[in-house]
CSV table of N, CA and C in Angstrom, one decimal:
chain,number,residue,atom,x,y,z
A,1,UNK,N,1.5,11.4,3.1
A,1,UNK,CA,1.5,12.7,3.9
A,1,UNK,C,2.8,12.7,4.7
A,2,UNK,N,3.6,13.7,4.8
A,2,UNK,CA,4.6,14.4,5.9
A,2,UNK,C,4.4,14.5,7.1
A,3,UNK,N,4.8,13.9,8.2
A,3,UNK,CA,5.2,14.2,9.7
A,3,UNK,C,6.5,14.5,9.9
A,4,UNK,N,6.7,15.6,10.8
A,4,UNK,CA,7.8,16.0,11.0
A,4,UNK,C,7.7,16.0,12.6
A,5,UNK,N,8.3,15.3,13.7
A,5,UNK,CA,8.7,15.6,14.8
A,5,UNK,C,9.9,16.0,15.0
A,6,UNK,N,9.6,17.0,16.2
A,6,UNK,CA,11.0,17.1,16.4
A,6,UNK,C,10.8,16.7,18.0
A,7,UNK,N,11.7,16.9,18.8
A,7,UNK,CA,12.4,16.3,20.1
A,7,UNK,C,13.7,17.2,20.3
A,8,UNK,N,13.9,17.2,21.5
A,8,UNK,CA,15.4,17.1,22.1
A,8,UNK,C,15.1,19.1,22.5
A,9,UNK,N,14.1,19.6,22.2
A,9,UNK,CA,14.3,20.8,23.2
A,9,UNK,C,14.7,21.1,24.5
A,10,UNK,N,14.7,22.3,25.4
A,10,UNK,CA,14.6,22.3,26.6
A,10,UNK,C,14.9,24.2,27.1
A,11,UNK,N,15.6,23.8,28.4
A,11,UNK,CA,16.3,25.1,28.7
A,11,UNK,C,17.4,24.2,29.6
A,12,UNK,N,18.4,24.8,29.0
A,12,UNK,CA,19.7,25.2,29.2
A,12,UNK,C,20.5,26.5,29.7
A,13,UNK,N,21.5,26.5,30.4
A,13,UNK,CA,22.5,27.2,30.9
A,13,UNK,C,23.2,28.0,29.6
A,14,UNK,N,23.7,29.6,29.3
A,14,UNK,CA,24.6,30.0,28.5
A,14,UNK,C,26.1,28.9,28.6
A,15,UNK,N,26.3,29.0,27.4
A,15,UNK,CA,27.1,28.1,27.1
A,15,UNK,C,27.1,26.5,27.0
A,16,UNK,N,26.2,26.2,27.0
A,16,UNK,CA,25.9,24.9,27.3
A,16,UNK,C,25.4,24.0,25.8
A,17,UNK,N,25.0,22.8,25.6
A,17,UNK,CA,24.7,22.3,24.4
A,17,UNK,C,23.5,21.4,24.6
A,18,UNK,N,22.7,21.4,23.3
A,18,UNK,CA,21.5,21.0,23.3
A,18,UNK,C,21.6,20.2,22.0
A,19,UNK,N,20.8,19.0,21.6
A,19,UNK,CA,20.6,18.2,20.2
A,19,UNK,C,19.3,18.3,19.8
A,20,UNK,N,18.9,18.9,18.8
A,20,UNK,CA,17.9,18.7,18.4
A,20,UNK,C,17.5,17.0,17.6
A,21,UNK,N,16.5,16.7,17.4
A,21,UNK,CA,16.1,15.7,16.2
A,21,UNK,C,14.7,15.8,15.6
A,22,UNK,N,14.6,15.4,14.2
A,22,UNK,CA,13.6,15.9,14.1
A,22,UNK,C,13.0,14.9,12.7
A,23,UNK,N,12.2,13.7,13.3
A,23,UNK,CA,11.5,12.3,12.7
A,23,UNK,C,10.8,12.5,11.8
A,24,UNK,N,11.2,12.5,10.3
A,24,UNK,CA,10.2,12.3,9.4
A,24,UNK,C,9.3,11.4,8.6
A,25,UNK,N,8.4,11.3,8.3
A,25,UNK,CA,7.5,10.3,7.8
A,25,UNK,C,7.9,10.2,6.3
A,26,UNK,N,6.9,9.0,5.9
A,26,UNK,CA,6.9,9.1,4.6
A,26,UNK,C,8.1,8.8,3.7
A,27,UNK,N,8.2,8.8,2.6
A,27,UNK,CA,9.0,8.1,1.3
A,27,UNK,C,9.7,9.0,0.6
A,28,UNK,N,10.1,10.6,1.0
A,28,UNK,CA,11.2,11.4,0.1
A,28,UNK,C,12.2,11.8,1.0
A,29,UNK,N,12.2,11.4,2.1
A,29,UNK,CA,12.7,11.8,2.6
A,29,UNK,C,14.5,12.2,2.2
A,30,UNK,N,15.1,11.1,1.7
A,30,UNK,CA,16.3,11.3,1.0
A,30,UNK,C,16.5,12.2,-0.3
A,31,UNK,N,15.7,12.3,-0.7
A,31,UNK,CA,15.9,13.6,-1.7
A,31,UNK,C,14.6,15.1,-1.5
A,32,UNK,N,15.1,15.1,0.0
A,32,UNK,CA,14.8,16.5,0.7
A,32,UNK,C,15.6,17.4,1.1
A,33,UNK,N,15.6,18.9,0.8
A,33,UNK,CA,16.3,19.7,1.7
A,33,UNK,C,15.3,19.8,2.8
A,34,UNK,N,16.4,19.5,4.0
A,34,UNK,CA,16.6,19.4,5.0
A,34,UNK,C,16.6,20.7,5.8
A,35,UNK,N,15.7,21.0,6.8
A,35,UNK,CA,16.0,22.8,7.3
A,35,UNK,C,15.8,22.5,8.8
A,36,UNK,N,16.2,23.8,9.4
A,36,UNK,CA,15.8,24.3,10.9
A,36,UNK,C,15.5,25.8,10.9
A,37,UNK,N,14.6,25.7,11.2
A,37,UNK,CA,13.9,27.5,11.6
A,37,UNK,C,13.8,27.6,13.1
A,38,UNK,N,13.9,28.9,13.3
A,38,UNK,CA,13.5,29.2,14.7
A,38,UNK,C,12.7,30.6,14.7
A,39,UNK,N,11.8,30.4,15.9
A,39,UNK,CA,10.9,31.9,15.4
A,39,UNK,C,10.9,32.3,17.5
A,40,UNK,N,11.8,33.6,17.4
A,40,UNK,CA,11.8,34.2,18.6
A,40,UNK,C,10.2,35.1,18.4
A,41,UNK,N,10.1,35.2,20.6
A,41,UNK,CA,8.8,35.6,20.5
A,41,UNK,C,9.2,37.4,19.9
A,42,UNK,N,8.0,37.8,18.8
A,42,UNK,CA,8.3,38.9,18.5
A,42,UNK,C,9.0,39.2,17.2
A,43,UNK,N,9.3,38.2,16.2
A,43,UNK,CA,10.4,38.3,15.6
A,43,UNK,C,9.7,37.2,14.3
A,44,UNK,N,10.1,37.3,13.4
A,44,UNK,CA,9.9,36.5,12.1
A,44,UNK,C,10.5,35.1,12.1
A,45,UNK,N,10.5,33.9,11.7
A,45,UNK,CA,10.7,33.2,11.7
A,45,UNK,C,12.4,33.0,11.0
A,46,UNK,N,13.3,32.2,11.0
A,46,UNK,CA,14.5,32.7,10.3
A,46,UNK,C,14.8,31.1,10.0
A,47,UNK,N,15.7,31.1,8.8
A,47,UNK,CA,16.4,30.0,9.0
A,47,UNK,C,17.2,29.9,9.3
A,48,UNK,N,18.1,28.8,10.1
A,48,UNK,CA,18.9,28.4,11.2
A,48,UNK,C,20.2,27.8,10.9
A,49,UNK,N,19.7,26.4,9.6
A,49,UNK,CA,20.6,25.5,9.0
A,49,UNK,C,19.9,25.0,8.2
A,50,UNK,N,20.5,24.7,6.8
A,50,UNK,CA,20.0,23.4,6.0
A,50,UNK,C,20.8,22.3,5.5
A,51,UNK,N,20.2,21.3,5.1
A,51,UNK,CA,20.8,20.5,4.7
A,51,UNK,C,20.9,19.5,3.5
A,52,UNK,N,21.1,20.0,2.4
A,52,UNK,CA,20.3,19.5,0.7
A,52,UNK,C,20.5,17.8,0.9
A,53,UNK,N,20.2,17.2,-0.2
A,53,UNK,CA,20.2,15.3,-0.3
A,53,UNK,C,21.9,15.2,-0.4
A,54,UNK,N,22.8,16.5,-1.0
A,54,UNK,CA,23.9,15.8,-1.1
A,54,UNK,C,24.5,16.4,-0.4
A,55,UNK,N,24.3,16.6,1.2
A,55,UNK,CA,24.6,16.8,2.2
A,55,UNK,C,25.4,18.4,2.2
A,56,UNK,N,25.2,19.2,1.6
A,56,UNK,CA,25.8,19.8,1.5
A,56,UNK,C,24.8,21.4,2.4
A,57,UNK,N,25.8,21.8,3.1
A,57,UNK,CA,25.1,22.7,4.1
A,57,UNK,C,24.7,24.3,4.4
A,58,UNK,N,24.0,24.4,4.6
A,58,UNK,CA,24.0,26.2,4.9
A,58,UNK,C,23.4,26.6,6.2
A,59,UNK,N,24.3,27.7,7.0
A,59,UNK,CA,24.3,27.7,8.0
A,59,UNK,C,24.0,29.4,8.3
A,60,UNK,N,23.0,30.1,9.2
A,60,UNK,CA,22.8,31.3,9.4
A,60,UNK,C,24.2,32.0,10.1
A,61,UNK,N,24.7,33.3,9.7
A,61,UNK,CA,25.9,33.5,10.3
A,61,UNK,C,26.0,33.4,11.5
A,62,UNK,N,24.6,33.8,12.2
A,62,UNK,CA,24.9,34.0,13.7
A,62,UNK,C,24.9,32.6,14.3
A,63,UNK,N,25.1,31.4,13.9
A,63,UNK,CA,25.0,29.6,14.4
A,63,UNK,C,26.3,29.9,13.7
A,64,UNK,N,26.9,30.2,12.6
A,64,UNK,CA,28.5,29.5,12.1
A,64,UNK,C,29.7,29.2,13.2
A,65,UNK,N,29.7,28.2,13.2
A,65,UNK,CA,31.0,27.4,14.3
A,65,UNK,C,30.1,27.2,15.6
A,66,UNK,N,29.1,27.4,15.9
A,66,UNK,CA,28.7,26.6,17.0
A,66,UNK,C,27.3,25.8,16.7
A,67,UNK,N,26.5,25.6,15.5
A,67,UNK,CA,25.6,24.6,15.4
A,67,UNK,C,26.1,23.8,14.3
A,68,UNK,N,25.6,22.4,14.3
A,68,UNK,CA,26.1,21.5,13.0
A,68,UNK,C,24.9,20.9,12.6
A,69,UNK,N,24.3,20.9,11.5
A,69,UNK,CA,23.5,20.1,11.2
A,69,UNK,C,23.9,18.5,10.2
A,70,UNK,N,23.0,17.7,10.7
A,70,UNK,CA,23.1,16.6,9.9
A,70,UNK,C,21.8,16.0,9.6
A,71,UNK,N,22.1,14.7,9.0
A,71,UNK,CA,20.9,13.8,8.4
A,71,UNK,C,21.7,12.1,8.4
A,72,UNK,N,20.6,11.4,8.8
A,72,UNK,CA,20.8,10.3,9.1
A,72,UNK,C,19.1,9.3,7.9
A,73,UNK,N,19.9,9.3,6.4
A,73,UNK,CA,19.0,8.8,5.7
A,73,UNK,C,18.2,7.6,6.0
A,74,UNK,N,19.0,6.6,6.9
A,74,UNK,CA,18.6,5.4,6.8
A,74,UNK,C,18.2,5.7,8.1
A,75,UNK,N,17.4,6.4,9.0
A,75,UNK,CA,16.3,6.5,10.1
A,75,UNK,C,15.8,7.6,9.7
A,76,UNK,N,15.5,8.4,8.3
A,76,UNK,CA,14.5,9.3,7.8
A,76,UNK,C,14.8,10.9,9.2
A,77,UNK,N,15.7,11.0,9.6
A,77,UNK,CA,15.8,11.9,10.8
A,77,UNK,C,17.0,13.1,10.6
A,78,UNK,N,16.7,14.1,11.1
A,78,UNK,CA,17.9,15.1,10.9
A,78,UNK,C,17.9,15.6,12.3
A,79,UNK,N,19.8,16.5,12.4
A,79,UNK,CA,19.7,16.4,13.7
A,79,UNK,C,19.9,17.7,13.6
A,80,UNK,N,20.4,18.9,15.1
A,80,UNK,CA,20.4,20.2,14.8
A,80,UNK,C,21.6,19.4,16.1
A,81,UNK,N,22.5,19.8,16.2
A,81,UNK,CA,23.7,20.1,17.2
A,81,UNK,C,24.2,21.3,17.6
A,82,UNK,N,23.9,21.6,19.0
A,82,UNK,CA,23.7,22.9,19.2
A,82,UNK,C,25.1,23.4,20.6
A,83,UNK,N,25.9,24.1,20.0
A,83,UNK,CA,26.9,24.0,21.5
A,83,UNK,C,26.6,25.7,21.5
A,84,UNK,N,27.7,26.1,22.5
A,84,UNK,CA,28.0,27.3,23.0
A,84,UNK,C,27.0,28.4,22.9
A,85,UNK,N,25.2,27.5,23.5
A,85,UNK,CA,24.4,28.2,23.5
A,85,UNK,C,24.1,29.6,23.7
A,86,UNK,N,23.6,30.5,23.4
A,86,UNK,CA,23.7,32.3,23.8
A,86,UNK,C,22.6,32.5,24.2
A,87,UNK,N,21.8,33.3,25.5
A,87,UNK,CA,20.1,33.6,25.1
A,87,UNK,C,20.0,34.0,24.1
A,88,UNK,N,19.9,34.0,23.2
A,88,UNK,CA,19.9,35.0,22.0
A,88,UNK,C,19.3,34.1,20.9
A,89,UNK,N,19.6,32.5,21.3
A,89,UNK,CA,19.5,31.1,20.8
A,89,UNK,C,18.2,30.9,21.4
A,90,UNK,N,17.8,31.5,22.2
A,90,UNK,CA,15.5,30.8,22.6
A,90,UNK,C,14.9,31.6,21.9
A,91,UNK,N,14.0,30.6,21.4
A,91,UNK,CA,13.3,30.3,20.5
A,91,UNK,C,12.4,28.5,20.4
A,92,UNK,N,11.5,29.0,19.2
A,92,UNK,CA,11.1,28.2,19.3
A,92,UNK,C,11.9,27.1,17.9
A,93,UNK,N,12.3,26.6,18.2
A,93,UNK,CA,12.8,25.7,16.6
A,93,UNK,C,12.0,24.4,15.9
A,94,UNK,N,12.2,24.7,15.0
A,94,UNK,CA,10.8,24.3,13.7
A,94,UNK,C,11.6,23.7,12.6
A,95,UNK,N,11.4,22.0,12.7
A,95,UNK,CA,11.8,21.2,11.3
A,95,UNK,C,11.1,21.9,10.2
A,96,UNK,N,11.8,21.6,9.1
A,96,UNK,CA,11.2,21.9,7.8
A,96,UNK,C,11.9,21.1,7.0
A,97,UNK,N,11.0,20.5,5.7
A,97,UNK,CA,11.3,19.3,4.8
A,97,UNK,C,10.9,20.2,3.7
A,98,UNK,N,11.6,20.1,2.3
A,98,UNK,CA,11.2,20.7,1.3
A,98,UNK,C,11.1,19.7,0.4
A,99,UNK,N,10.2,19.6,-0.4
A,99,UNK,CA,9.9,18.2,-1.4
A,99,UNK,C,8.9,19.0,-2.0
A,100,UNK,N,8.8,19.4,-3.1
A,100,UNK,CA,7.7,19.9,-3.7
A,100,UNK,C,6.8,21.3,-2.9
A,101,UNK,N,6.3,20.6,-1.7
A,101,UNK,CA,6.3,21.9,-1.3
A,101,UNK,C,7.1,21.5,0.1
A,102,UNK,N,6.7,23.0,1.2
A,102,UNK,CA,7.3,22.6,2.7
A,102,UNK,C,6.5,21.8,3.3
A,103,UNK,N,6.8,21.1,4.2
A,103,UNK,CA,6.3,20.6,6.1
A,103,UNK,C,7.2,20.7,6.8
A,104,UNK,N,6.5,21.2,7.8
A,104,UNK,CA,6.7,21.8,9.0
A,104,UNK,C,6.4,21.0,10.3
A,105,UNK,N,7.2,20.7,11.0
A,105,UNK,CA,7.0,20.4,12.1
A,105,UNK,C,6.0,21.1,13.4
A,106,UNK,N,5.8,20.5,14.4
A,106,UNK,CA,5.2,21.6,15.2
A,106,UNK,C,5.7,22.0,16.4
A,107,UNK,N,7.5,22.0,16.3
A,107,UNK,CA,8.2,23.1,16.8
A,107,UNK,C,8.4,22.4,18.6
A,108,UNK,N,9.9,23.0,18.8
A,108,UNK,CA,10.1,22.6,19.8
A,108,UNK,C,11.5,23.9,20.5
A,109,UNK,N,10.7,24.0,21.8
A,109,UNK,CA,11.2,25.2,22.5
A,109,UNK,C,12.2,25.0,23.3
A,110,UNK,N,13.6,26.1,22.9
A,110,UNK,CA,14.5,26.0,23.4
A,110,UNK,C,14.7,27.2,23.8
A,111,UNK,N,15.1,27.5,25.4
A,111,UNK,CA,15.4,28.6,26.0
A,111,UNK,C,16.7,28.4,26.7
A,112,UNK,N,17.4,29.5,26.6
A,112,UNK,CA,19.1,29.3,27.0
A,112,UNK,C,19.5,30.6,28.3
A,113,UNK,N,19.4,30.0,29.1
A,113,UNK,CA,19.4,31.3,30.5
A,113,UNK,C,20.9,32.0,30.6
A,114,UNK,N,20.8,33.2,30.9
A,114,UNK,CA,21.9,34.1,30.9
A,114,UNK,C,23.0,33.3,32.3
């Protein structure tokens, strides 16, 4: 079975940077795409960044040039790197592992004050 933690939330200052991480369990890990969602209050959930097994990335326009995502196979973990935060960026942000089907993490809140 899948665990997905995540860590490294908070509230932050506009402009400022935050790291997400987000600990997964289990044995597929390296041939998973890799995701971040974030679901504002009020609002559908969206995707954020991904990141397939051959690292190769996709990134929501509104994060292009200031989030980076990565993956670190050999500690099962992916990370969200978050600079030139906006309020526009709180939310709640939610790992997601695709292997067959999704898991989901159970989300970790980031609010970015004007």
């Amino acid at each position: 079975q899948v665990q997905l933690v995540e860590s490294g939330g908070g509230l932050v200052q506009a402009g400022g940077s935050l790291r997400l991480s987000c600990a997964a369990s289990g044995s597929f890990f390296s041939i998973s795409t890799m995701g971040w969602y974030r679901q504002a209050p009020g609002k559908q959930r969206e995707l954020v960044a991904s990141i397939a097994r051959d690292r190769s990335t996709n990134y929501a326009d509104s994060v292009k040039g200031r989030f980076v995502i990565s993956r670190d196979n050999g500690k099962n973990t992916v990370y969200l790197q978050m600079n030139s935060l906006k309020p526009e960026d709180t939310a709640v942000y939610y790992c997601n592992q695709r292997v067959i089907r999704d898991f989901w993490g159970q989300g970790t809140q980031v609010t970015v004050s004007a």
